Amino acid sequence: MKKIFCVTALILALVCALSSCNQSSSPRVETPATTLGETTTATSEETTPEVTTPEETTPETTLPEKDTVYVKEIKCDSITLLRETPLVVEKYKEPEEYEPVEFRFAFIQAPEGTSYTTDPESLANNPNRVRINYEFLPEEVSNPEVVFEYENKNYVFFDEETDTFVFLKKHRRILVTIKATDGSAVKTEIEISAI
């Protein structure tokens, strides 16, 4: 920091000396900034430094388009177990306010002497695959995409290709947040339990 001030003082002294030799021209000298993004400018006629800052940038905001229909609610009343014959499971009970919707299903054990793993073949043969059934209100939203947020557990595998949760162990549960991606910030939470 002392070096910057010494260099600045030296440059100002040179500018003053040059200006006394040649009164007709006022050389403009830019010195290193004392803080990031600032430039100190000095001329022979001014002795106080002028501080200029870079133009402020504002983040781009997306204004709502005229015909865009945003998600107002995400409803989830059932899940589907992807077994040989798919099985729809209704919600376990009506949730209290601010509670997640709860679903329970009967876990099918792996054949004796084996266990379910994240190996592709084991995942493909696992009958404890769950697909979440959800709908938007209003139904004709412009962007019907969602993301699933969940805590990464070693007993549940999320298959991104099919948007399914695969339970690897019995007596486990997972909390899943379903979020709209249209900028509406609408979300809903569900809890799935393998019993």
PDB file of C-alpha atoms in Angstrom, residues 19-111:
ATOM      1  CA  SER A  19       3.413  21.376 -16.477  1.00  0.00           C
ATOM      2  CA  SER A  20       5.695  24.198 -15.280  1.00  0.00           C
ATOM      3  CA  CYS A  21       7.931  23.568 -18.318  1.00  0.00           C
ATOM      4  CA  ASN A  22       5.063  23.450 -20.783  1.00  0.00           C
ATOM      5  CA  GLN A  23       2.039  25.512 -19.677  1.00  0.00           C
ATOM      6  CA  SER A  24       0.052  24.900 -22.899  1.00  0.00           C
ATOM      7  CA  SER A  25      -0.496  21.184 -22.386  1.00  0.00           C
ATOM      8  CA  SER A  26      -1.996  19.415 -19.380  1.00  0.00           C
ATOM      9  CA  PRO A  27      -0.875  15.830 -19.422  1.00  0.00           C
ATOM     10  CA  ARG A  28      -3.351  13.358 -17.957  1.00  0.00           C
ATOM     11  CA  VAL A  29      -1.866  10.563 -15.889  1.00  0.00           C
ATOM     12  CA  GLU A  30      -3.732   7.562 -14.528  1.00  0.00           C
ATOM     13  CA  THR A  31      -2.230   5.951 -11.460  1.00  0.00           C
ATOM     14  CA  PRO A  32      -2.885   2.565  -9.930  1.00  0.00           C
ATOM     15  CA  ALA A  33      -6.112   2.403  -7.973  1.00  0.00           C
ATOM     16  CA  THR A  34      -6.170   2.275  -4.213  1.00  0.00           C
ATOM     17  CA  THR A  35      -9.142  -0.076  -4.265  1.00  0.00           C
ATOM     18  CA  LEU A  36     -10.279  -2.566  -6.848  1.00  0.00           C
ATOM     19  CA  GLY A  37     -12.190  -0.993  -9.722  1.00  0.00           C
ATOM     20  CA  GLU A  38     -11.141   2.620  -8.977  1.00  0.00           C
ATOM     21  CA  THR A  39      -8.846   4.817 -11.032  1.00  0.00           C
ATOM     22  CA  THR A  40      -7.256   7.971  -9.667  1.00  0.00           C
ATOM     23  CA  THR A  41      -6.815  10.652 -12.307  1.00  0.00           C
ATOM     24  CA  ALA A  42      -4.595  13.710 -11.875  1.00  0.00           C
ATOM     25  CA  THR A  43      -3.829  16.653 -14.160  1.00  0.00           C
ATOM     26  CA  SER A  44      -1.514  19.600 -13.632  1.00  0.00           C
ATOM     27  CA  GLU A  45      -4.439  21.920 -12.888  1.00  0.00           C
ATOM     28  CA  GLU A  46      -6.028  19.781 -10.181  1.00  0.00           C
ATOM     29  CA  THR A  47      -4.391  18.648  -7.021  1.00  0.00           C
ATOM     30  CA  THR A  48      -7.231  16.536  -5.595  1.00  0.00           C
ATOM     31  CA  PRO A  49      -7.619  13.091  -7.098  1.00  0.00           C
ATOM     32  CA  GLU A  50     -10.882  12.229  -8.823  1.00  0.00           C
ATOM     33  CA  VAL A  51     -12.209   8.756  -8.185  1.00  0.00           C
ATOM     34  CA  THR A  52     -14.176   7.031 -10.895  1.00  0.00           C
ATOM     35  CA  THR A  53     -15.877   3.675 -10.492  1.00  0.00           C
ATOM     36  CA  PRO A  54     -16.883   1.186 -13.164  1.00  0.00           C
ATOM     37  CA  GLU A  55     -20.455   1.285 -14.354  1.00  0.00           C
ATOM     38  CA  GLU A  56     -22.815  -0.570 -12.093  1.00  0.00           C
ATOM     39  CA  THR A  57     -24.300  -3.661 -13.621  1.00  0.00           C
ATOM     40  CA  THR A  58     -27.693  -4.908 -12.675  1.00  0.00           C
ATOM     41  CA  PRO A  59     -28.558  -8.588 -12.936  1.00  0.00           C
ATOM     42  CA  GLU A  60     -30.817  -9.483 -15.791  1.00  0.00           C
ATOM     43  CA  THR A  61     -34.345  -9.957 -14.610  1.00  0.00           C
ATOM     44  CA  THR A  62     -36.838 -11.900 -16.594  1.00  0.00           C
ATOM     45  CA  LEU A  63     -40.083 -10.058 -16.907  1.00  0.00           C
ATOM     46  CA  PRO A  64     -43.197 -12.189 -17.095  1.00  0.00           C
ATOM     47  CA  GLU A  65     -44.269 -12.759 -20.634  1.00  0.00           C
ATOM     48  CA  LYS A  66     -47.757 -11.702 -21.528  1.00  0.00           C
ATOM     49  CA  ASP A  67     -49.137 -15.174 -22.293  1.00  0.00           C
ATOM     50  CA  THR A  68     -47.093 -17.150 -19.746  1.00  0.00           C
ATOM     51  CA  VAL A  69     -49.099 -19.328 -17.355  1.00  0.00           C
ATOM     52  CA  TYR A  70     -47.227 -19.931 -14.105  1.00  0.00           C
ATOM     53  CA  VAL A  71     -47.621 -22.815 -11.675  1.00  0.00           C
ATOM     54  CA  LYS A  72     -49.831 -21.910  -8.726  1.00  0.00           C
ATOM     55  CA  GLU A  73     -49.849 -25.314  -7.029  1.00  0.00           C
ATOM     56  CA  ILE A  74     -48.310 -28.764  -7.396  1.00  0.00           C
ATOM     57  CA  LYS A  75     -50.637 -31.538  -6.247  1.00  0.00           C
ATOM     58  CA  CYS A  76     -49.450 -35.042  -5.429  1.00  0.00           C
ATOM     59  CA  ASP A  77     -52.185 -37.521  -4.534  1.00  0.00           C
ATOM     60  CA  SER A  78     -50.494 -40.813  -5.446  1.00  0.00           C
ATOM     61  CA  ILE A  79     -47.307 -42.653  -6.294  1.00  0.00           C
ATOM     62  CA  THR A  80     -46.881 -45.615  -8.619  1.00  0.00           C
ATOM     63  CA  LEU A  81     -44.860 -48.705  -7.713  1.00  0.00           C
ATOM     64  CA  LEU A  82     -43.226 -49.916 -10.912  1.00  0.00           C
ATOM     65  CA  ARG A  83     -43.585 -53.658 -10.513  1.00  0.00           C
ATOM     66  CA  GLU A  84     -44.572 -56.354 -13.019  1.00  0.00           C
ATOM     67  CA  THR A  85     -48.054 -54.950 -12.647  1.00  0.00           C
ATOM     68  CA  PRO A  86     -47.770 -51.253 -11.719  1.00  0.00           C
ATOM     69  CA  LEU A  87     -49.533 -50.445  -8.473  1.00  0.00           C
ATOM     70  CA  VAL A  88     -50.913 -46.992  -7.650  1.00  0.00           C
ATOM     71  CA  VAL A  89     -50.612 -46.076  -3.971  1.00  0.00           C
ATOM     72  CA  GLU A  90     -52.843 -43.301  -2.623  1.00  0.00           C
ATOM     73  CA  LYS A  91     -51.679 -40.926   0.088  1.00  0.00           C
ATOM     74  CA  TYR A  92     -51.618 -42.489   3.541  1.00  0.00           C
ATOM     75  CA  LYS A  93     -53.609 -39.713   5.199  1.00  0.00           C
ATOM     76  CA  GLU A  94     -54.607 -36.098   4.694  1.00  0.00           C
ATOM     77  CA  PRO A  95     -51.688 -34.038   5.947  1.00  0.00           C
ATOM     78  CA  GLU A  96     -52.003 -31.322   8.533  1.00  0.00           C
ATOM     79  CA  GLU A  97     -51.151 -27.824   7.391  1.00  0.00           C
ATOM     80  CA  TYR A  98     -47.432 -27.489   6.597  1.00  0.00           C
ATOM     81  CA  GLU A  99     -46.879 -31.267   6.751  1.00  0.00           C
ATOM     82  CA  PRO A 100     -45.699 -33.255   3.750  1.00  0.00           C
ATOM     83  CA  VAL A 101     -48.084 -35.650   2.017  1.00  0.00           C
ATOM     84  CA  GLU A 102     -47.198 -39.140   3.236  1.00  0.00           C
ATOM     85  CA  PHE A 103     -47.111 -42.342   1.192  1.00  0.00           C
ATOM     86  CA  ARG A 104     -46.395 -45.856   2.467  1.00  0.00           C
ATOM     87  CA  PHE A 105     -45.844 -49.048   0.519  1.00  0.00           C
ATOM     88  CA  ALA A 106     -45.009 -52.676   1.312  1.00  0.00           C
ATOM     89  CA  PHE A 107     -41.340 -53.308   0.576  1.00  0.00           C
ATOM     90  CA  ILE A 108     -40.528 -56.538  -1.279  1.00  0.00           C
ATOM     91  CA  GLN A 109     -37.360 -58.197   0.054  1.00  0.00           C
ATOM     92  CA  ALA A 110     -34.540 -59.291  -2.218  1.00  0.00           C
ATOM     93  CA  PRO A 111     -34.223 -63.046  -2.811  1.00  0.00           C
TER      94      PRO A 111
END
